[in-house]
Amino acid sequence: MTETIADPVETIACEECDLLLRLPEVPPGAKARCPRCGYTLMSSSSDPLNRPLALAIAAAITFIVAHTTPLMGLSAVGRHASTTIAGGALEMWRTGEQLTAVIIAFCAGIAPGGYILFMLTVLIAVRRPPAPQWVGEMLRWGRAIKPWSMNEVMILGILVALIKIAELATVEAGIGMYAVGALMVLLTAISITVDPREAWKRIAWADEQ
Ligand SMILES: [Zn+2]
């Protein structure tokens, strides 16, 4: 059995009462509470690797569906047209709304796609510790890109587009729209279940060998 280098015991301050504490190793499924005020300092997921991996795979499939099926369809005077997320962004770019187009492309495409890709890579790589150091780098990128993926900006953009089109034609939500909804739930679920500390423990640091 290979033993990886564990984190040094972490000193943290309780978010509720500012008591300084040295956080011990928390066994899977257990919680660490502040001895003074009872605030939950940390809860360790009972399945910190398999559950987020399953969710990440589901998110990757949903992401592909969300981007390849029509987000919305519209009918006007006997004609039917539909658009995907990329198609919508491209149309906004063409009609002079470049900023909105860039925001939608980034928040609905690049950011969630990157997040899913990074998390998949990390979760697969840490299954057989010690994982190489670049996995830690990827974990950081995932954390940096997460707030940008599928946030309110994107939903707002889609709503604005829908309202504009609804003035001209009958709009019906496509499969892509439902996939976007499901993807938002999945992305949130990954960030809840994934335990970066568990992944960090499995990453070998080149300078410590
Ligand atoms: Zn406390």
PDB file of C-alpha atoms and ligand atoms in Angstrom:
ATOM      1  CA  MET A   1       0.000   0.000   0.000  1.00  0.00           C
ATOM      2  CA  THR A   2       1.346   3.380  -0.895  1.00  0.00           C
ATOM      3  CA  GLU A   3       0.944   6.046   1.744  1.00  0.00           C
ATOM      4  CA  THR A   4       0.630   9.581   0.475  1.00  0.00           C
ATOM      5  CA  ILE A   5       1.810  12.678   2.254  1.00  0.00           C
ATOM      6  CA  ALA A   6      -1.071  13.961   4.347  1.00  0.00           C
ATOM      7  CA  ASP A   7      -1.832  17.633   4.904  1.00  0.00           C
ATOM      8  CA  PRO A   8      -0.238  19.102   7.983  1.00  0.00           C
ATOM      9  CA  VAL A   9      -2.829  19.512  10.752  1.00  0.00           C
ATOM     10  CA  GLU A  10      -4.785  22.591   9.771  1.00  0.00           C
ATOM     11  CA  THR A  11      -5.324  25.499  12.128  1.00  0.00           C
ATOM     12  CA  ILE A  12      -8.592  27.250  11.392  1.00  0.00           C
ATOM     13  CA  ALA A  13     -10.800  29.831  13.033  1.00  0.00           C
ATOM     14  CA  CYS A  14     -14.441  28.979  13.712  1.00  0.00           C
ATOM     15  CA  GLU A  15     -16.558  31.051  11.326  1.00  0.00           C
ATOM     16  CA  GLU A  16     -19.151  31.648  14.026  1.00  0.00           C
ATOM     17  CA  CYS A  17     -17.185  32.467  17.178  1.00  0.00           C
ATOM     18  CA  ASP A  18     -13.580  32.911  15.943  1.00  0.00           C
ATOM     19  CA  LEU A  19     -12.227  30.201  18.236  1.00  0.00           C
ATOM     20  CA  LEU A  20      -8.876  28.968  16.911  1.00  0.00           C
ATOM     21  CA  LEU A  21      -8.879  25.238  16.398  1.00  0.00           C
ATOM     22  CA  ARG A  22      -6.592  22.555  15.093  1.00  0.00           C
ATOM     23  CA  LEU A  23      -8.761  20.491  12.808  1.00  0.00           C
ATOM     24  CA  PRO A  24      -8.161  16.755  13.195  1.00  0.00           C
ATOM     25  CA  GLU A  25      -8.494  14.104  10.493  1.00  0.00           C
ATOM     26  CA  VAL A  26     -12.242  13.703   9.964  1.00  0.00           C
ATOM     27  CA  PRO A  27     -13.295  10.132   9.120  1.00  0.00           C
ATOM     28  CA  PRO A  28     -15.628   9.616   6.110  1.00  0.00           C
ATOM     29  CA  GLY A  29     -19.246  10.430   6.890  1.00  0.00           C
ATOM     30  CA  ALA A  30     -18.332  12.298  10.105  1.00  0.00           C
ATOM     31  CA  LYS A  31     -18.599  15.954  11.036  1.00  0.00           C
ATOM     32  CA  ALA A  32     -16.283  18.255  12.976  1.00  0.00           C
ATOM     33  CA  ARG A  33     -18.052  20.713  15.269  1.00  0.00           C
ATOM     34  CA  CYS A  34     -16.766  23.720  17.158  1.00  0.00           C
ATOM     35  CA  PRO A  35     -16.506  22.776  20.870  1.00  0.00           C
ATOM     36  CA  ARG A  36     -17.577  26.244  21.935  1.00  0.00           C
ATOM     37  CA  CYS A  37     -20.564  27.072  19.735  1.00  0.00           C
ATOM     38  CA  GLY A  38     -21.338  23.798  17.964  1.00  0.00           C
ATOM     39  CA  TYR A  39     -20.901  25.219  14.445  1.00  0.00           C
ATOM     40  CA  THR A  40     -20.199  22.543  11.831  1.00  0.00           C
ATOM     41  CA  LEU A  41     -16.615  23.255  10.807  1.00  0.00           C
ATOM     42  CA  MET A  42     -16.314  20.471   8.309  1.00  0.00           C
ATOM     43  CA  SER A  43     -18.338  17.507   7.180  1.00  0.00           C
ATOM     44  CA  SER A  44     -16.578  14.688   5.459  1.00  0.00           C
ATOM     45  CA  SER A  45     -18.512  13.078   2.623  1.00  0.00           C
ATOM     46  CA  SER A  46     -19.107   9.362   3.089  1.00  0.00           C
ATOM     47  CA  ASP A  47     -18.129   8.815  -0.525  1.00  0.00           C
ATOM     48  CA  PRO A  48     -15.830  11.677  -1.512  1.00  0.00           C
ATOM     49  CA  LEU A  49     -14.640  10.240  -4.834  1.00  0.00           C
ATOM     50  CA  ASN A  50     -17.171   7.913  -6.463  1.00  0.00           C
ATOM     51  CA  ARG A  51     -20.270  10.054  -6.033  1.00  0.00           C
ATOM     52  CA  PRO A  52     -18.756  13.224  -7.555  1.00  0.00           C
ATOM     53  CA  LEU A  53     -17.248  11.121 -10.356  1.00  0.00           C
ATOM     54  CA  ALA A  54     -20.681   9.675 -11.213  1.00  0.00           C
ATOM     55  CA  LEU A  55     -22.120  13.204 -11.135  1.00  0.00           C
ATOM     56  CA  ALA A  56     -19.283  14.544 -13.303  1.00  0.00           C
ATOM     57  CA  ILE A  57     -19.902  11.834 -15.922  1.00  0.00           C
ATOM     58  CA  ALA A  58     -23.629  12.667 -15.866  1.00  0.00           C
ATOM     59  CA  ALA A  59     -22.762  16.370 -16.177  1.00  0.00           C
ATOM     60  CA  ALA A  60     -20.488  15.707 -19.177  1.00  0.00           C
ATOM     61  CA  ILE A  61     -23.292  13.833 -20.987  1.00  0.00           C
ATOM     62  CA  THR A  62     -25.847  16.531 -20.087  1.00  0.00           C
ATOM     63  CA  PHE A  63     -23.408  19.233 -21.232  1.00  0.00           C
ATOM     64  CA  ILE A  64     -23.146  17.574 -24.651  1.00  0.00           C
ATOM     65  CA  VAL A  65     -26.960  17.261 -24.861  1.00  0.00           C
ATOM     66  CA  ALA A  66     -27.397  20.899 -23.788  1.00  0.00           C
ATOM     67  CA  HIS A  67     -25.070  22.047 -26.545  1.00  0.00           C
ATOM     68  CA  THR A  68     -26.186  19.807 -29.390  1.00  0.00           C
ATOM     69  CA  THR A  69     -29.971  19.941 -29.057  1.00  0.00           C
ATOM     70  CA  PRO A  70     -32.103  23.029 -29.721  1.00  0.00           C
ATOM     71  CA  LEU A  71     -32.403  25.360 -26.770  1.00  0.00           C
ATOM     72  CA  MET A  72     -35.606  26.731 -28.197  1.00  0.00           C
ATOM     73  CA  GLY A  73     -37.695  26.461 -31.266  1.00  0.00           C
ATOM     74  CA  LEU A  74     -39.907  29.110 -32.715  1.00  0.00           C
ATOM     75  CA  SER A  75     -42.640  29.224 -35.265  1.00  0.00           C
ATOM     76  CA  ALA A  76     -43.717  32.299 -37.162  1.00  0.00           C
ATOM     77  CA  VAL A  77     -45.934  32.555 -40.213  1.00  0.00           C
ATOM     78  CA  GLY A  78     -45.678  28.868 -40.994  1.00  0.00           C
ATOM     79  CA  ARG A  79     -41.922  28.699 -40.661  1.00  0.00           C
ATOM     80  CA  HIS A  80     -40.065  26.863 -37.936  1.00  0.00           C
ATOM     81  CA  ALA A  81     -36.603  27.586 -36.667  1.00  0.00           C
ATOM     82  CA  SER A  82     -34.597  26.466 -33.681  1.00  0.00           C
ATOM     83  CA  THR A  83     -31.327  27.425 -32.101  1.00  0.00           C
ATOM     84  CA  THR A  84     -28.660  25.911 -29.890  1.00  0.00           C
ATOM     85  CA  ILE A  85     -26.729  27.821 -27.207  1.00  0.00           C
ATOM     86  CA  ALA A  86     -23.841  28.447 -29.629  1.00  0.00           C
ATOM     87  CA  GLY A  87     -26.295  29.426 -32.369  1.00  0.00           C
ATOM     88  CA  GLY A  88     -27.962  31.902 -30.036  1.00  0.00           C
ATOM     89  CA  ALA A  89     -24.637  33.454 -29.055  1.00  0.00           C
ATOM     90  CA  LEU A  90     -23.587  33.676 -32.704  1.00  0.00           C
ATOM     91  CA  GLU A  91     -26.873  35.368 -33.596  1.00  0.00           C
ATOM     92  CA  MET A  92     -26.400  37.900 -30.787  1.00  0.00           C
ATOM     93  CA  TRP A  93     -22.891  38.626 -32.077  1.00  0.00           C
ATOM     94  CA  ARG A  94     -24.243  39.214 -35.581  1.00  0.00           C
ATOM     95  CA  THR A  95     -27.022  41.505 -34.372  1.00  0.00           C
ATOM     96  CA  GLY A  96     -24.557  43.773 -32.606  1.00  0.00           C
ATOM     97  CA  GLU A  97     -24.810  42.409 -29.071  1.00  0.00           C
ATOM     98  CA  GLN A  98     -21.215  41.275 -28.862  1.00  0.00           C
ATOM     99  CA  LEU A  99     -20.891  41.641 -25.101  1.00  0.00           C
ATOM    100  CA  THR A 100     -23.941  39.464 -24.412  1.00  0.00           C
ATOM    101  CA  ALA A 101     -22.640  36.942 -26.948  1.00  0.00           C
ATOM    102  CA  VAL A 102     -19.252  36.708 -25.221  1.00  0.00           C
ATOM    103  CA  ILE A 103     -20.871  36.389 -21.764  1.00  0.00           C
ATOM    104  CA  ILE A 104     -23.138  33.575 -22.950  1.00  0.00           C
ATOM    105  CA  ALA A 105     -20.298  31.746 -24.743  1.00  0.00           C
ATOM    106  CA  PHE A 106     -18.115  31.960 -21.637  1.00  0.00           C
ATOM    107  CA  CYS A 107     -20.712  31.266 -18.926  1.00  0.00           C
ATOM    108  CA  ALA A 108     -22.631  28.593 -20.809  1.00  0.00           C
ATOM    109  CA  GLY A 109     -19.830  26.991 -22.811  1.00  0.00           C
ATOM    110  CA  ILE A 110     -16.221  27.542 -21.827  1.00  0.00           C
ATOM    111  CA  ALA A 111     -16.636  27.785 -18.043  1.00  0.00           C
ATOM    112  CA  PRO A 112     -18.926  24.788 -17.391  1.00  0.00           C
ATOM    113  CA  GLY A 113     -17.151  22.720 -20.059  1.00  0.00           C
ATOM    114  CA  GLY A 114     -13.786  23.491 -18.480  1.00  0.00           C
ATOM    115  CA  TYR A 115     -15.090  22.793 -14.981  1.00  0.00           C
ATOM    116  CA  ILE A 116     -16.510  19.395 -15.970  1.00  0.00           C
ATOM    117  CA  LEU A 117     -13.307  18.504 -17.846  1.00  0.00           C
ATOM    118  CA  PHE A 118     -11.045  19.497 -14.934  1.00  0.00           C
ATOM    119  CA  MET A 119     -13.176  17.681 -12.349  1.00  0.00           C
ATOM    120  CA  LEU A 120     -13.397  14.525 -14.472  1.00  0.00           C
ATOM    121  CA  THR A 121      -9.627  14.508 -14.952  1.00  0.00           C
ATOM    122  CA  VAL A 122      -8.951  15.128 -11.249  1.00  0.00           C
ATOM    123  CA  LEU A 123     -11.451  12.522 -10.040  1.00  0.00           C
ATOM    124  CA  ILE A 124     -10.130   9.872 -12.418  1.00  0.00           C
ATOM    125  CA  ALA A 125      -6.472  10.703 -11.738  1.00  0.00           C
ATOM    126  CA  VAL A 126      -6.794  10.517  -7.930  1.00  0.00           C
ATOM    127  CA  ARG A 127      -8.308   7.037  -8.030  1.00  0.00           C
ATOM    128  CA  ARG A 128      -4.842   5.550  -8.047  1.00  0.00           C
ATOM    129  CA  PRO A 129      -2.710   7.623  -5.688  1.00  0.00           C
ATOM    130  CA  PRO A 130      -0.225   9.147  -5.753  1.00  0.00           C
ATOM    131  CA  ALA A 131      -1.614  11.360  -8.488  1.00  0.00           C
ATOM    132  CA  PRO A 132       0.838  13.603 -10.362  1.00  0.00           C
ATOM    133  CA  GLN A 133       1.282  17.211  -9.316  1.00  0.00           C
ATOM    134  CA  TRP A 134      -0.518  18.685 -12.332  1.00  0.00           C
ATOM    135  CA  VAL A 135      -3.733  17.201 -10.932  1.00  0.00           C
ATOM    136  CA  GLY A 136      -3.479  19.691  -8.058  1.00  0.00           C
ATOM    137  CA  GLU A 137      -3.078  22.477 -10.576  1.00  0.00           C
ATOM    138  CA  MET A 138      -6.212  21.295 -12.343  1.00  0.00           C
ATOM    139  CA  LEU A 139      -8.134  21.207  -9.066  1.00  0.00           C
ATOM    140  CA  ARG A 140      -7.218  24.879  -8.599  1.00  0.00           C
ATOM    141  CA  TRP A 141      -8.363  25.774 -12.120  1.00  0.00           C
ATOM    142  CA  GLY A 142     -11.632  23.965 -11.517  1.00  0.00           C
ATOM    143  CA  ARG A 143     -12.202  26.001  -8.387  1.00  0.00           C
ATOM    144  CA  ALA A 144     -11.344  29.236 -10.209  1.00  0.00           C
ATOM    145  CA  ILE A 145     -13.656  28.584 -13.132  1.00  0.00           C
ATOM    146  CA  LYS A 146     -16.599  27.212 -11.127  1.00  0.00           C
ATOM    147  CA  PRO A 147     -18.224  30.537 -10.164  1.00  0.00           C
ATOM    148  CA  TRP A 148     -18.418  31.461 -13.852  1.00  0.00           C
ATOM    149  CA  SER A 149     -20.184  28.379 -15.074  1.00  0.00           C
ATOM    150  CA  MET A 150     -23.910  28.496 -15.671  1.00  0.00           C
ATOM    151  CA  ASN A 151     -24.563  31.388 -13.363  1.00  0.00           C
ATOM    152  CA  GLU A 152     -27.358  33.898 -13.254  1.00  0.00           C
ATOM    153  CA  VAL A 153     -25.808  35.876 -16.113  1.00  0.00           C
ATOM    154  CA  MET A 154     -26.428  33.015 -18.490  1.00  0.00           C
ATOM    155  CA  ILE A 155     -29.997  32.445 -17.358  1.00  0.00           C
ATOM    156  CA  LEU A 156     -30.611  36.168 -17.723  1.00  0.00           C
ATOM    157  CA  GLY A 157     -29.170  36.098 -21.247  1.00  0.00           C
ATOM    158  CA  ILE A 158     -31.411  33.215 -22.242  1.00  0.00           C
ATOM    159  CA  LEU A 159     -34.452  34.917 -20.734  1.00  0.00           C
ATOM    160  CA  VAL A 160     -33.707  38.154 -22.564  1.00  0.00           C
ATOM    161  CA  ALA A 161     -33.327  36.258 -25.824  1.00  0.00           C
ATOM    162  CA  LEU A 162     -36.575  34.374 -25.167  1.00  0.00           C
ATOM    163  CA  ILE A 163     -38.530  37.539 -24.424  1.00  0.00           C
ATOM    164  CA  LYS A 164     -37.199  39.235 -27.556  1.00  0.00           C
ATOM    165  CA  ILE A 165     -38.089  36.290 -29.755  1.00  0.00           C
ATOM    166  CA  ALA A 166     -41.465  35.793 -28.044  1.00  0.00           C
ATOM    167  CA  GLU A 167     -42.502  39.192 -29.350  1.00  0.00           C
ATOM    168  CA  LEU A 168     -42.049  37.943 -32.902  1.00  0.00           C
ATOM    169  CA  ALA A 169     -43.081  34.334 -32.792  1.00  0.00           C
ATOM    170  CA  THR A 170     -44.351  31.371 -30.804  1.00  0.00           C
ATOM    171  CA  VAL A 171     -41.539  30.030 -28.675  1.00  0.00           C
ATOM    172  CA  GLU A 172     -41.306  26.511 -27.394  1.00  0.00           C
ATOM    173  CA  ALA A 173     -38.613  25.210 -25.077  1.00  0.00           C
ATOM    174  CA  GLY A 174     -36.389  22.560 -26.679  1.00  0.00           C
ATOM    175  CA  ILE A 175     -34.648  19.564 -25.127  1.00  0.00           C
ATOM    176  CA  GLY A 176     -31.547  21.723 -24.732  1.00  0.00           C
ATOM    177  CA  MET A 177     -33.412  23.998 -22.347  1.00  0.00           C
ATOM    178  CA  TYR A 178     -34.290  21.074 -20.072  1.00  0.00           C
ATOM    179  CA  ALA A 179     -30.700  19.825 -20.336  1.00  0.00           C
ATOM    180  CA  VAL A 180     -29.453  23.248 -19.215  1.00  0.00           C
ATOM    181  CA  GLY A 181     -31.739  23.034 -16.173  1.00  0.00           C
ATOM    182  CA  ALA A 182     -30.507  19.527 -15.327  1.00  0.00           C
ATOM    183  CA  LEU A 183     -26.892  20.602 -15.837  1.00  0.00           C
ATOM    184  CA  MET A 184     -27.255  23.412 -13.317  1.00  0.00           C
ATOM    185  CA  VAL A 185     -28.487  20.954 -10.694  1.00  0.00           C
ATOM    186  CA  LEU A 186     -25.644  18.522 -11.488  1.00  0.00           C
ATOM    187  CA  LEU A 187     -22.937  21.199 -11.321  1.00  0.00           C
ATOM    188  CA  THR A 188     -24.182  22.256  -7.905  1.00  0.00           C
ATOM    189  CA  ALA A 189     -24.294  18.613  -6.783  1.00  0.00           C
ATOM    190  CA  ILE A 190     -20.663  18.046  -7.839  1.00  0.00           C
ATOM    191  CA  SER A 191     -19.430  21.022  -5.865  1.00  0.00           C
ATOM    192  CA  ILE A 192     -21.374  19.825  -2.802  1.00  0.00           C
ATOM    193  CA  THR A 193     -20.171  16.217  -2.899  1.00  0.00           C
ATOM    194  CA  VAL A 194     -16.578  16.651  -4.058  1.00  0.00           C
ATOM    195  CA  ASP A 195     -14.078  16.927  -1.236  1.00  0.00           C
ATOM    196  CA  PRO A 196     -10.977  18.808  -2.419  1.00  0.00           C
ATOM    197  CA  ARG A 197      -9.128  17.710   0.736  1.00  0.00           C
ATOM    198  CA  GLU A 198      -9.626  14.064  -0.208  1.00  0.00           C
ATOM    199  CA  ALA A 199      -8.235  14.777  -3.678  1.00  0.00           C
ATOM    200  CA  TRP A 200      -5.322  16.816  -2.309  1.00  0.00           C
ATOM    201  CA  LYS A 201      -4.307  13.919  -0.054  1.00  0.00           C
ATOM    202  CA  ARG A 202      -3.798  11.792  -3.118  1.00  0.00           C
ATOM    203  CA  ILE A 203      -1.655  14.236  -5.026  1.00  0.00           C
ATOM    204  CA  ALA A 204       2.073  13.704  -4.762  1.00  0.00           C
ATOM    205  CA  TRP A 205       4.211  16.762  -4.504  1.00  0.00           C
ATOM    206  CA  ALA A 206       7.376  16.623  -6.552  1.00  0.00           C
ATOM    207  CA  ASP A 207       9.311  18.872  -4.163  1.00  0.00           C
ATOM    208  CA  GLU A 208       8.594  16.611  -1.215  1.00  0.00           C
ATOM    209  CA  GLN A 209      10.026  13.451  -2.731  1.00  0.00           C
TER     210      GLN A 209
HETATM  211 ZN    ZN B   1     -17.383  28.290  17.272  1.00  0.00          ZN
END
